[in-house]
């Protein structure tokens, strides 16, 4: 007897259709559903599913997790107080800064975190269907998206949200373009058993060397997960003219050997995965009359540390606010890129310039030892790299960061979030 597929079919129509159920898609869907909109979310994967990620939730990300009502749930897993930096003959313990984006952090593996966010969207009233891949997009004569195709199913929608990740296959159908002449990253992640799995500090090695001893323009990380394992990974920066000349999975295994003793690792890295990360808003064509890309699909990733969960959650809330405020006839073509530029433009511009400097082979060996000798410099660096400079901050670090970002935007050869 033929087995019946128990999965429900997508609806024939919906007010808002969200493609992708990661942090950006789930956050957008949750906020829209809470605002009373009819929301349907489709994801090609079957949940729970894995993603290449460091699994860290920075204080800024935790602020959004709190807004969603999941803060206690995340903190009960593990609480992270800050970073333990190592490199160039020095070690520095840097707590998270105080302020609007300060406080504590956490870490939750993506198989668990994304599934809980999916549940939050359902609890808010959204319809979430996994194992459904969008294959095509239909446009009307005025350029608006009128429907998407998912196999044999056609789903009509008034608003389309693209939260389908760094490669954004649906975004490509609509003209979204990633510009590789800007800085990007290659990264690899693994899980390893460790007796220090509940250590309340993230390990961050700024002097990341390959097996030949060459310094790579990136860093190695160890995120304690509090469940018997740590997330161990490496990331290297690159540009089209200076590609990363390293096999990141080999680099990860070498890094694991180098920190095995200090992190009391047990066994070899498992579940090793790698990813390519467009960063710093290096995309164009990320919105149309009634559609917009959010999160990784909009290259909302910090160019200095590869962090994207905070921008995904925050961006989902900002996009939901814009859709609700604009009403059924709101045009997102210019409005959404402007929201992203207003919120992230200065920070991304200076971070892209700083990250680009790191891709020059001689820069890090010269600058690294200078920075690591100063607790003050490294505290300021962590504050900027962890996205915890808030608009309300008026101290010298915040003012300097914003001023440098403003200058960087003025002279940026590639506009951020280009229309």
XYZ file of C-alpha atoms in Angstrom:
419
model
C 0.000 0.000 0.000
C 1.402 3.428 -0.946
C 2.362 5.660 1.999
C 0.571 8.963 2.256
C 2.742 12.066 2.789
C 1.545 13.533 6.116
C 2.933 16.976 5.320
C 0.294 19.658 4.722
C 0.203 21.383 1.344
C 1.114 25.082 1.124
C -1.886 27.429 1.058
C -3.086 28.790 -2.286
C -2.515 32.339 -1.045
C -1.178 34.278 1.933
C -0.677 37.898 2.924
C 3.068 37.570 3.645
C 5.206 34.716 2.365
C 8.592 34.208 4.024
C 11.133 31.975 2.274
C 13.546 30.565 4.834
C 13.032 29.701 8.489
C 16.405 30.629 9.966
C 16.757 33.457 12.497
C 15.910 36.207 9.970
C 12.868 34.433 8.540
C 11.527 33.295 11.897
C 11.971 36.745 13.466
C 10.249 38.474 10.540
C 7.397 35.986 10.632
C 6.991 36.232 14.401
C 6.799 40.022 14.469
C 4.424 40.169 11.495
C 2.176 37.494 12.969
C 2.129 39.309 16.297
C 1.057 42.425 14.388
C -1.936 40.515 13.049
C -0.702 39.715 9.550
C -1.354 36.388 7.847
C 2.104 34.814 7.452
C 3.290 31.620 5.775
C 6.910 30.436 6.062
C 8.468 27.897 3.694
C 11.861 26.234 4.161
C 13.532 23.716 1.882
C 15.086 21.808 4.798
C 13.340 19.546 7.265
C 13.623 20.748 10.865
C 15.554 20.408 13.025
C 18.392 21.110 10.606
C 22.017 22.178 10.962
C 23.794 25.324 9.732
C 27.477 26.208 9.532
C 27.800 28.712 12.370
C 29.724 29.500 15.530
C 26.475 29.146 17.519
C 27.269 32.253 19.560
C 24.610 34.726 20.695
C 26.316 38.063 21.354
C 24.831 40.527 23.853
C 23.248 42.360 20.915
C 21.691 39.121 19.689
C 20.487 38.366 23.211
C 18.684 41.703 23.239
C 16.592 40.480 20.301
C 16.152 37.049 21.884
C 14.774 38.838 24.949
C 12.347 40.825 22.775
C 11.087 37.539 21.336
C 10.537 36.213 24.852
C 13.240 33.528 24.696
C 15.952 35.132 26.831
C 15.588 32.913 29.898
C 15.493 29.821 27.691
C 18.825 30.761 26.077
C 20.550 31.821 29.305
C 19.525 28.592 31.021
C 21.699 26.717 28.508
C 24.873 28.741 29.175
C 25.825 32.306 30.045
C 28.896 33.824 28.389
C 30.653 36.714 30.138
C 33.058 37.790 27.412
C 36.103 36.780 25.358
C 39.453 35.260 26.217
C 41.757 36.591 23.501
C 45.066 34.966 22.705
C 47.834 35.730 20.242
C 51.211 37.288 19.575
C 52.565 36.263 22.975
C 49.694 37.740 25.023
C 46.405 36.662 26.579
C 43.572 39.068 27.438
C 40.248 38.438 29.166
C 37.752 41.067 27.961
C 34.257 41.157 29.497
C 31.322 42.274 27.377
C 30.951 46.046 27.600
C 28.169 47.738 29.524
C 25.552 49.825 27.729
C 22.452 49.319 25.606
C 23.985 46.332 23.782
C 26.092 45.126 26.689
C 25.411 42.479 29.301
C 25.816 38.766 28.821
C 25.836 36.402 25.885
C 24.931 32.784 25.314
C 25.538 29.967 22.825
C 23.013 27.510 21.415
C 23.721 25.101 18.574
C 21.758 25.997 15.449
C 19.850 22.708 15.303
C 18.273 23.727 18.617
C 18.163 27.532 18.261
C 16.579 27.671 14.819
C 14.001 25.050 15.764
C 12.994 27.066 18.838
C 12.663 30.204 16.704
C 10.497 28.242 14.284
C 8.262 27.250 17.204
C 8.058 30.894 18.294
C 6.778 31.865 14.838
C 4.134 29.124 15.023
C 3.148 30.232 18.530
C 2.697 33.772 17.172
C 0.240 32.484 14.568
C 2.413 31.919 11.484
C 2.008 28.824 9.327
C 5.421 27.169 8.943
C 6.041 24.404 6.412
C 9.425 22.713 6.146
C 10.633 20.464 3.336
C 9.150 22.861 0.758
C 11.523 24.338 -1.823
C 10.590 27.470 -3.794
C 11.547 26.947 -7.428
C 10.248 30.021 -9.263
C 8.748 33.474 -8.841
C 5.885 35.056 -10.783
C 5.743 38.811 -11.398
C 2.912 40.992 -12.590
C 3.078 43.657 -15.294
C 3.992 46.300 -12.699
C 6.990 44.292 -11.446
C 5.382 43.158 -8.213
C 5.770 39.562 -7.102
C 2.342 37.939 -7.317
C 3.182 34.334 -6.457
C 5.909 31.738 -6.009
C 6.100 28.173 -7.233
C 7.026 25.311 -4.953
C 7.041 22.246 -7.135
C 3.464 21.778 -8.343
C 2.110 24.309 -5.847
C 1.474 27.981 -6.577
C 1.291 30.321 -3.577
C 0.017 33.852 -4.183
C 1.223 36.583 -1.819
C 1.027 40.328 -1.255
C 4.518 40.578 0.283
C 7.513 38.284 -0.191
C 10.377 38.085 2.313
C 13.637 36.426 1.266
C 15.418 34.879 4.221
C 16.952 32.029 2.253
C 20.565 32.423 3.349
C 23.881 33.564 1.938
C 23.316 32.107 -1.527
C 19.667 33.238 -1.674
C 18.503 31.168 -4.650
C 15.158 32.981 -4.733
C 16.995 36.299 -4.523
C 18.980 35.382 -7.635
C 15.694 34.875 -9.498
C 14.783 38.455 -8.589
C 18.135 40.039 -9.452
C 19.888 40.080 -6.100
C 23.652 40.247 -6.730
C 26.584 39.628 -4.387
C 29.685 41.742 -5.127
C 32.844 39.734 -4.508
C 35.108 42.742 -4.915
C 34.203 43.522 -1.300
C 35.651 41.558 1.597
C 34.089 38.165 2.374
C 34.959 35.180 4.548
C 35.450 31.443 4.333
C 34.818 29.539 7.547
C 34.633 26.025 8.951
C 32.946 24.761 12.090
C 32.976 21.551 14.125
C 31.885 20.082 17.439
C 34.273 18.510 19.952
C 33.689 17.018 23.383
C 35.378 18.982 26.152
C 35.426 18.962 29.944
C 35.420 22.779 29.668
C 32.094 22.833 27.803
C 30.579 25.035 30.527
C 33.410 27.592 30.672
C 31.716 31.041 30.697
C 34.209 32.664 28.292
C 34.625 32.356 24.521
C 38.085 31.418 23.287
C 39.324 33.620 20.426
C 42.752 33.111 18.859
C 43.783 36.146 16.815
C 47.091 34.636 15.712
C 45.669 31.927 13.484
C 48.458 29.994 11.784
C 48.216 27.161 9.276
C 50.310 24.008 9.427
C 53.178 25.751 7.599
C 53.225 28.505 10.217
C 51.729 31.214 7.984
C 49.449 33.714 9.727
C 45.961 33.698 8.231
C 43.780 36.860 8.093
C 41.148 35.652 10.516
C 40.737 33.959 13.857
C 39.991 30.679 15.552
C 37.141 30.307 18.027
C 35.891 27.996 20.754
C 32.308 28.566 21.933
C 31.358 26.572 25.047
C 27.863 25.130 24.627
C 27.208 23.836 28.132
C 26.017 20.478 26.843
C 29.241 18.468 26.865
C 30.659 19.926 23.662
C 32.211 23.096 22.309
C 31.796 24.667 18.898
C 35.308 24.953 17.443
C 35.951 26.753 14.184
C 38.108 29.024 12.062
C 37.411 31.853 9.659
C 39.618 33.628 7.116
C 38.975 36.883 5.262
C 39.376 37.294 1.510
C 38.641 39.524 -1.464
C 38.393 38.757 -5.167
C 41.943 40.087 -5.661
C 43.311 38.435 -2.499
C 41.469 35.105 -2.144
C 41.936 32.990 0.959
C 44.839 30.705 0.125
C 43.893 28.052 2.643
C 41.791 24.904 2.933
C 39.598 25.882 5.863
C 38.728 22.331 6.947
C 42.430 21.449 7.144
C 43.026 24.719 8.988
C 40.278 23.803 11.469
C 41.825 20.417 12.229
C 45.240 22.015 12.726
C 43.689 24.614 15.037
C 41.959 21.871 17.035
C 45.320 20.201 17.602
C 46.832 23.487 18.769
C 44.163 24.104 21.449
C 43.545 20.497 22.457
C 45.358 20.863 25.789
C 44.108 24.300 26.773
C 40.490 23.354 26.056
C 40.728 19.737 27.268
C 39.344 18.431 23.979
C 38.316 14.775 23.817
C 38.452 13.077 20.444
C 38.600 14.593 16.985
C 36.379 17.340 15.575
C 33.096 15.978 14.236
C 30.330 17.364 12.017
C 32.852 19.535 10.170
C 31.151 21.908 7.737
C 32.283 24.994 5.830
C 30.637 28.051 4.315
C 31.270 31.148 2.225
C 30.036 34.400 3.788
C 29.127 37.577 1.878
C 29.433 40.355 4.446
C 28.935 44.009 5.205
C 25.984 44.704 2.911
C 27.919 43.796 -0.238
C 24.774 43.092 -2.245
C 22.599 45.008 -4.668
C 19.034 44.438 -5.820
C 17.881 43.298 -2.387
C 14.343 44.728 -2.570
C 11.490 45.378 -4.990
C 8.020 46.898 -4.795
C 6.658 44.196 -2.525
C 9.640 42.020 -1.655
C 12.833 42.323 0.385
C 15.844 40.242 1.446
C 16.828 40.065 5.108
C 19.611 38.540 7.209
C 22.319 36.603 5.388
C 20.426 37.035 2.112
C 21.063 40.793 2.501
C 24.736 40.204 3.482
C 23.980 41.437 6.995
C 27.110 39.862 8.472
C 29.782 41.672 10.489
C 32.925 41.900 8.304
C 35.227 41.706 11.325
C 33.938 38.599 13.076
C 31.456 36.873 10.745
C 28.592 37.356 13.218
C 25.172 37.442 11.605
C 22.567 36.173 14.062
C 22.155 39.544 15.761
C 21.574 41.308 12.430
C 19.215 38.530 11.311
C 17.008 38.835 14.381
C 17.182 42.621 14.459
C 16.657 42.920 10.703
C 13.594 40.707 10.883
C 12.052 43.051 13.424
C 12.962 46.150 11.384
C 11.536 44.677 8.184
C 8.330 43.642 9.927
C 7.944 47.186 11.262
C 8.436 48.598 7.759
C 5.931 46.224 6.173
C 3.306 46.993 8.828
C 3.905 50.754 8.653
C 3.798 50.794 4.854
C 0.508 48.983 4.551
C -0.501 46.849 1.561
C 0.709 49.449 -0.959
C 4.105 50.185 0.611
C 7.003 50.188 -1.877
C 10.078 48.470 -0.420
C 12.408 49.094 -3.377
C 14.213 52.039 -1.815
C 12.684 52.052 1.650
C 14.257 48.771 2.823
C 17.854 49.424 1.623
C 17.617 52.858 3.272
C 16.590 51.273 6.590
C 19.609 48.968 6.398
C 21.980 51.793 5.492
C 20.626 53.977 8.284
C 21.045 51.262 10.911
C 24.223 49.528 9.728
C 25.868 51.744 7.116
C 28.554 53.419 9.203
C 29.475 50.308 11.187
C 29.654 48.119 8.099
C 31.662 50.654 6.098
C 34.474 50.976 8.646
C 34.378 47.242 9.397
C 34.757 46.448 5.680
C 37.765 48.760 5.452
C 39.343 47.246 8.555
C 38.692 43.718 7.321
C 40.167 44.591 3.923
C 43.386 45.696 5.646
C 43.607 42.311 7.349
C 43.736 40.577 3.962
C 47.115 42.206 3.242
C 49.707 39.623 4.375
C 51.954 42.128 6.177
C 49.268 43.987 8.111
C 48.255 41.512 10.832
C 51.818 40.506 11.860
C 52.537 44.219 12.414
C 49.261 45.347 13.998
C 48.464 42.231 16.050
C 51.304 42.481 18.588
C 50.620 46.200 19.111
C 46.940 45.648 19.852
C 47.398 42.634 22.103
C 49.841 44.528 24.332
C 47.039 46.885 25.457
C 43.986 45.885 27.510
C 42.377 49.222 26.616
C 42.828 48.706 22.870
C 41.528 45.148 22.969
C 38.510 46.141 25.059
C 37.675 48.801 22.472
C 38.251 46.309 19.640
C 35.937 43.725 21.206
C 33.263 46.364 21.676
C 33.395 47.325 18.000
C 33.786 43.783 16.668
C 30.887 42.453 18.767
C 28.405 45.051 17.447
C 27.875 46.538 20.909
C 28.389 50.233 20.097
C 24.920 51.706 20.559
C 23.506 54.943 19.152
C 23.093 56.264 22.687
C 26.792 55.774 23.511
C 28.705 59.061 23.627
C 32.148 58.014 24.880
C 35.340 58.413 22.852
C 35.264 54.871 21.439
C 31.670 55.226 20.198
C 32.290 58.675 18.738
C 35.473 57.542 17.026
C 33.821 54.413 15.599
C 30.908 56.386 14.165
C 33.178 59.108 12.771
C 35.415 56.557 11.073
C 32.347 54.831 9.663
C 30.998 58.091 8.279
C 34.296 58.785 6.486
C 34.447 55.219 5.200
C 30.921 55.493 3.754
C 31.814 58.720 1.971
C 34.721 57.128 0.135
C 33.361 53.594 -0.258
C 33.813 52.395 -3.832
C 30.963 49.923 -3.525
C 27.796 51.344 -1.896
C 26.313 49.281 0.894
C 22.938 47.671 0.253
C 22.829 49.186 -3.234
C 19.350 49.677 -4.719
